[in-house]
Amino acid sequence: MANISNEVRNYFKLDLLISRACFTLRNLFITRYSIFNNGQIWIDSAVHGNNYLTNVISKNKKINLTPPQKKTVGNGDTNEWDVSTFTAILLFSDRPQTLNTNEIQKLDQEDLLIKQLKDLRNTLAHISSKSIDDTEFNQRWNDLSTILVAFGDIDTELDKLKDDSVFESPEQTINEENKNEALRLKSLGIQAHKDGTYSEAIKFFIQATVLSSVSNHDRATFFSNMAASRVSLYKQHLYTVDNSEDGDITKELDRALKDAKQARKLWVTWWKAHFRVGQVYAILDYHDKAINSFERALALDPTKIEIQKALDESRIIVHRNSRQEYLDPRANWKTIPENLNELKEKFGLDPEMVRQNRSLLELIDPSAADVMKGHQFALGDIDVIQDYEQAAKYFAKAANAGNAEGMYNLARLFDKGLGVKKDHNVAREWLEKAATQPPEHPIIKGLPNIGVAESEHALGVRYFEGISVRKDLSLAVYWYQRATNHGSAMAANNLGVMYLDGLAVDKNLEKAEELHELAAKRGDAVAMMTLAEMRLSKNDFEMARIWYDRACESGNIVAQRDRDKFIKTLEARQKSSPNMLKAMKTAANYMLSFQSKVSPSVASEHLYLKDYEMLCGYAKRGSITAKNLCRALEHHIQALNILLFCETLTEEQENIFVHELSQCYRTEQIVGQIPSHMHKKVSNIIERVLSRCKQESNFIVSQLDEDVRVCYATLNINSYGIIEEFVELCKQKYPKSVYFFLTSGAVHGFRRQSDAGLYNINNGLEIEPENYELLYHKAVLLRHIGRDMNEAITAYQKFIKIAPKDHRKIPEAYYEMAQCLKGFAPDAGMRWIQDCYKEGKQAEKLQLPCFLPYKSDNIAFIQPFIDMIESNFNVEPDQACQIS
């Protein structure tokens, strides 16, 4: 533990505390199983597990378990179930109708605690750095221990887990004879493993683990080694021609995972135990779980290169799987003759003529000849046998001569480990070099410089996924945009997805569609499929069919596989009535609306400065919203004036500027618009002031230090990874500043971590229960989580009750509340949707002129339903949005 940072220790202490909850949750499950099944007793067995999996889990769509979790449930040993498995089952299992009032109340109270425990566990799991500062640690420890004590745990026992000694090997009576025998068996096992006799190695390690009075840390190494031998045994049989002797070999991976977890349990801060768990998960193709284990291992020992490599590999696979790249024919390298024949079939190009043109280019640009030779060896050609080592040599020669295509292809070989040792960092360096080359061919004007756009796109992917770099969606946008500008189809598609989901950019469906169309026209089959779905949602049936057929013609296996289903949907919608078509279009957009951001951007197209006089008039007539806007504008004007009238600023002027700008942000973010040409200057000022404050002390609080942190967090809000960590430190230093909790909640919302976002918003509300900005964000996050729409509606209603009636989010709150109501009983739900819509329209009439005409993505989604309701149901309006 000596070399492990205090922040990492804090993380693993909380992790131990959550693991302790498994015992409590297991008892709850067994008790409820009996209550829900007429007094039957749960028995840990495969029979009970498989029956429960078949008759309960598979039939209850609300219980969402991962494949590994389903496997452990099927095994029937509740001692092996993790916290997320228990919480999913306990929270979403159907209750019998025979429960009395007291039983229902008791279950409700327990569920409330279970939900809090789940939220805390999810928040902890999303911390990729696996480190937590002391203030946050103490807060979360108190929250967790309160829940466990409520379930019957003993607080003094829990406090013992706070001590660092929990990570040390416990005091044990060591039998020296057994210890020496165990170490001897370990040595024999290691030698057997080296000799490739893995079954013998496993036998030696098993004998070592069963010896009594041996230290936990020694036993952890035995289990870890045994897991490694089981994996090697599995691979040995997998690649053996005749492996029919042992039909049980596939279970070796399950045993390996169990052994690795046992090693982790015995020595929780040993990096190799977590690494071993990650390795087994990766082989089982559970890469999300592998990533979590690798992140833990890396936090415990950041110097281990093998951990970072394994982490990068799993992140790459997760990215490829998310785009179904394994089914994309573009991912498969073809021989040069195959590529030339494809060009002939598609475009009628004579293969011999193409070769002659390339030969001509090679005469003009000698490095192009090396690139061509690299391709011949990489892909195989007439009279050229595929040889990746030779390919790497020629690509390297071209790359060293400044050829962007050589750099890009050399990077690909390093990424895949073909002909060179796999190294994602070296690959990234070559991509960065290629991206600095001119986008136009340096010799033949008008032709693209092949390798530049491709490298820019590859860098975008790296920053999007966090492969060999810190994950940064803003940088992903930057590289995707550059690659798009330089002709990349895949980058245009990926950038379109980010606009579609509102990731690091303002959500913009029109911009997303433009980018997908651009990518589709450039030949990206994934974009063609997305574009087809977009056109279908607009009832543009002809273009929807055309784009989907083009995706199929391009060879995309997913499109080909799902074509019948798509055409059936298209034809069914063509036959539908106009009202139903509108409703279906709304439903499609409704799903997209759940992916929108939960915080307004600082940037805005509207210039509020010109509205100052108008707003002052409304403020004098009693508008609280106008008063807030005026106050924010006054602070903003003071800050701008310092920039406009002072070429160079003194430290005192910089301090005043920071204070005025922070007051603007605290009062109303949207008016704090920084002109683009001033953005760099403002950033430099804020960084200088922040640096001065840090130099004085990281622990001394001051108004200036808090102010500059507000400014830094707001201006860098789109750099999610950086700001998430920065704001965590701000919350520690200024635990009463709701602005940092609001920002933290918003950042987690941007990153689709709604549970973590809600946790921060609720912490802010504990400081200021009537803060209507926090209340609105709470409602939005609850709606995104989607577990209890009644809770989300209640939050919206509280926001509407407390916020000024002309607050710019009041109409939006009604429209978002209408979307929450879609899951209610049809007749009641329709009436309530209509009521919320009408209340929203009334609220629009109270908006200040600067917010009119009122813009809402949600209104476009709701309007067709309202038209259908009024035409088909003729319902009378009920009392507005009162859900019982």
JSON list of N, CA and C in Angstrom, two decimals, residues 1 8 50-51 101 310 367 417 423 427 447 469 559 571 589 609 635 660 663 707 744 752 754 800 866:
[
{"chain": "A", "resi": 1, "resn": "MET", "atom": "N", "xyz": [0.81, -1.22, 0.00]},
{"chain": "A", "resi": 1, "resn": "MET", "atom": "CA", "xyz": [0.00, 0.00, 0.00]},
{"chain": "A", "resi": 1, "resn": "MET", "atom": "C", "xyz": [0.84, 1.26, 0.00]},
{"chain": "A", "resi": 8, "resn": "VAL", "atom": "N", "xyz": [-6.52, 6.82, -4.35]},
{"chain": "A", "resi": 8, "resn": "VAL", "atom": "CA", "xyz": [-6.82, 5.46, -4.83]},
{"chain": "A", "resi": 8, "resn": "VAL", "atom": "C", "xyz": [-7.23, 4.57, -3.66]},
{"chain": "A", "resi": 50, "resn": "ASN", "atom": "N", "xyz": [-31.27, -21.97, -12.50]},
{"chain": "A", "resi": 50, "resn": "ASN", "atom": "CA", "xyz": [-31.81, -22.07, -13.86]},
{"chain": "A", "resi": 50, "resn": "ASN", "atom": "C", "xyz": [-33.31, -21.86, -13.89]},
{"chain": "A", "resi": 51, "resn": "ASN", "atom": "N", "xyz": [-34.02, -22.38, -12.88]},
{"chain": "A", "resi": 51, "resn": "ASN", "atom": "CA", "xyz": [-35.47, -22.16, -12.83]},
{"chain": "A", "resi": 51, "resn": "ASN", "atom": "C", "xyz": [-35.79, -20.67, -12.66]},
{"chain": "A", "resi": 101, "resn": "THR", "atom": "N", "xyz": [-50.74, -4.07, 3.57]},
{"chain": "A", "resi": 101, "resn": "THR", "atom": "CA", "xyz": [-50.23, -2.70, 3.57]},
{"chain": "A", "resi": 101, "resn": "THR", "atom": "C", "xyz": [-48.88, -2.58, 4.27]},
{"chain": "A", "resi": 310, "resn": "ALA", "atom": "N", "xyz": [-3.56, -3.68, -22.54]},
{"chain": "A", "resi": 310, "resn": "ALA", "atom": "CA", "xyz": [-4.78, -4.48, -22.47]},
{"chain": "A", "resi": 310, "resn": "ALA", "atom": "C", "xyz": [-6.01, -3.57, -22.43]},
{"chain": "A", "resi": 367, "resn": "SER", "atom": "N", "xyz": [8.51, 8.55, -53.11]},
{"chain": "A", "resi": 367, "resn": "SER", "atom": "CA", "xyz": [7.98, 7.93, -51.89]},
{"chain": "A", "resi": 367, "resn": "SER", "atom": "C", "xyz": [6.70, 7.16, -52.17]},
{"chain": "A", "resi": 417, "resn": "GLY", "atom": "N", "xyz": [-0.36, -4.71, -34.89]},
{"chain": "A", "resi": 417, "resn": "GLY", "atom": "CA", "xyz": [0.76, -5.59, -34.59]},
{"chain": "A", "resi": 417, "resn": "GLY", "atom": "C", "xyz": [1.12, -6.49, -35.75]},
{"chain": "A", "resi": 423, "resn": "ASP", "atom": "N", "xyz": [1.93, -1.45, -30.89]},
{"chain": "A", "resi": 423, "resn": "ASP", "atom": "CA", "xyz": [2.21, -0.31, -30.00]},
{"chain": "A", "resi": 423, "resn": "ASP", "atom": "C", "xyz": [1.28, 0.84, -30.39]},
{"chain": "A", "resi": 427, "resn": "ALA", "atom": "N", "xyz": [1.72, 4.16, -32.90]},
{"chain": "A", "resi": 427, "resn": "ALA", "atom": "CA", "xyz": [0.70, 4.36, -33.96]},
{"chain": "A", "resi": 427, "resn": "ALA", "atom": "C", "xyz": [0.14, 5.77, -33.89]},
{"chain": "A", "resi": 447, "resn": "LEU", "atom": "N", "xyz": [-5.37, 17.06, -56.12]},
{"chain": "A", "resi": 447, "resn": "LEU", "atom": "CA", "xyz": [-5.59, 15.73, -55.60]},
{"chain": "A", "resi": 447, "resn": "LEU", "atom": "C", "xyz": [-5.43, 15.74, -54.07]},
{"chain": "A", "resi": 469, "resn": "VAL", "atom": "N", "xyz": [-4.83, 7.65, -25.12]},
{"chain": "A", "resi": 469, "resn": "VAL", "atom": "CA", "xyz": [-4.91, 9.07, -24.75]},
{"chain": "A", "resi": 469, "resn": "VAL", "atom": "C", "xyz": [-6.04, 9.22, -23.74]},
{"chain": "A", "resi": 559, "resn": "ALA", "atom": "N", "xyz": [-26.97, -4.13, -43.10]},
{"chain": "A", "resi": 559, "resn": "ALA", "atom": "CA", "xyz": [-28.06, -3.63, -43.95]},
{"chain": "A", "resi": 559, "resn": "ALA", "atom": "C", "xyz": [-28.71, -4.77, -44.71]},
{"chain": "A", "resi": 571, "resn": "GLU", "atom": "N", "xyz": [-43.26, -0.11, -45.69]},
{"chain": "A", "resi": 571, "resn": "GLU", "atom": "CA", "xyz": [-44.53, -0.35, -46.38]},
{"chain": "A", "resi": 571, "resn": "GLU", "atom": "C", "xyz": [-45.71, -0.22, -45.43]},
{"chain": "A", "resi": 589, "resn": "ASN", "atom": "N", "xyz": [-38.59, 10.76, -32.90]},
{"chain": "A", "resi": 589, "resn": "ASN", "atom": "CA", "xyz": [-37.90, 11.93, -32.38]},
{"chain": "A", "resi": 589, "resn": "ASN", "atom": "C", "xyz": [-37.85, 11.92, -30.85]},
{"chain": "A", "resi": 609, "resn": "LEU", "atom": "N", "xyz": [-27.06, 41.46, -24.94]},
{"chain": "A", "resi": 609, "resn": "LEU", "atom": "CA", "xyz": [-26.66, 42.82, -24.58]},
{"chain": "A", "resi": 609, "resn": "LEU", "atom": "C", "xyz": [-27.61, 43.87, -25.17]},
{"chain": "A", "resi": 635, "resn": "HIS", "atom": "N", "xyz": [-22.80, 42.57, -14.76]},
{"chain": "A", "resi": 635, "resn": "HIS", "atom": "CA", "xyz": [-21.49, 41.97, -14.45]},
{"chain": "A", "resi": 635, "resn": "HIS", "atom": "C", "xyz": [-20.72, 41.68, -15.74]},
{"chain": "A", "resi": 660, "resn": "GLU", "atom": "N", "xyz": [-16.10, 39.65, -11.89]},
{"chain": "A", "resi": 660, "resn": "GLU", "atom": "CA", "xyz": [-17.30, 40.09, -12.62]},
{"chain": "A", "resi": 660, "resn": "GLU", "atom": "C", "xyz": [-17.82, 38.97, -13.53]},
{"chain": "A", "resi": 663, "resn": "GLN", "atom": "N", "xyz": [-19.52, 36.25, -11.47]},
{"chain": "A", "resi": 663, "resn": "GLN", "atom": "CA", "xyz": [-20.82, 36.68, -11.00]},
{"chain": "A", "resi": 663, "resn": "GLN", "atom": "C", "xyz": [-21.86, 36.59, -12.12]},
{"chain": "A", "resi": 707, "resn": "ASP", "atom": "N", "xyz": [-13.96, 32.15, -7.48]},
{"chain": "A", "resi": 707, "resn": "ASP", "atom": "CA", "xyz": [-14.42, 32.83, -8.69]},
{"chain": "A", "resi": 707, "resn": "ASP", "atom": "C", "xyz": [-13.73, 32.29, -9.94]},
{"chain": "A", "resi": 744, "resn": "SER", "atom": "N", "xyz": [-21.16, 19.79, -12.00]},
{"chain": "A", "resi": 744, "resn": "SER", "atom": "CA", "xyz": [-20.84, 18.36, -11.97]},
{"chain": "A", "resi": 744, "resn": "SER", "atom": "C", "xyz": [-22.02, 17.52, -12.45]},
{"chain": "A", "resi": 752, "resn": "ARG", "atom": "N", "xyz": [-23.81, 10.92, -20.33]},
{"chain": "A", "resi": 752, "resn": "ARG", "atom": "CA", "xyz": [-24.79, 9.83, -20.22]},
{"chain": "A", "resi": 752, "resn": "ARG", "atom": "C", "xyz": [-24.66, 9.07, -18.90]},
{"chain": "A", "resi": 754, "resn": "SER", "atom": "N", "xyz": [-26.38, 9.53, -15.98]},
{"chain": "A", "resi": 754, "resn": "SER", "atom": "CA", "xyz": [-27.48, 10.23, -15.33]},
{"chain": "A", "resi": 754, "resn": "SER", "atom": "C", "xyz": [-27.55, 9.95, -13.83]},
{"chain": "A", "resi": 800, "resn": "ILE", "atom": "N", "xyz": [-41.69, 24.04, -11.47]},
{"chain": "A", "resi": 800, "resn": "ILE", "atom": "CA", "xyz": [-42.68, 25.00, -11.99]},
{"chain": "A", "resi": 800, "resn": "ILE", "atom": "C", "xyz": [-43.27, 25.84, -10.86]},
{"chain": "A", "resi": 866, "resn": "ILE", "atom": "N", "xyz": [-50.90, 15.75, -30.15]},
{"chain": "A", "resi": 866, "resn": "ILE", "atom": "CA", "xyz": [-52.00, 16.63, -29.75]},
{"chain": "A", "resi": 866, "resn": "ILE", "atom": "C", "xyz": [-53.05, 16.68, -30.85]}
]
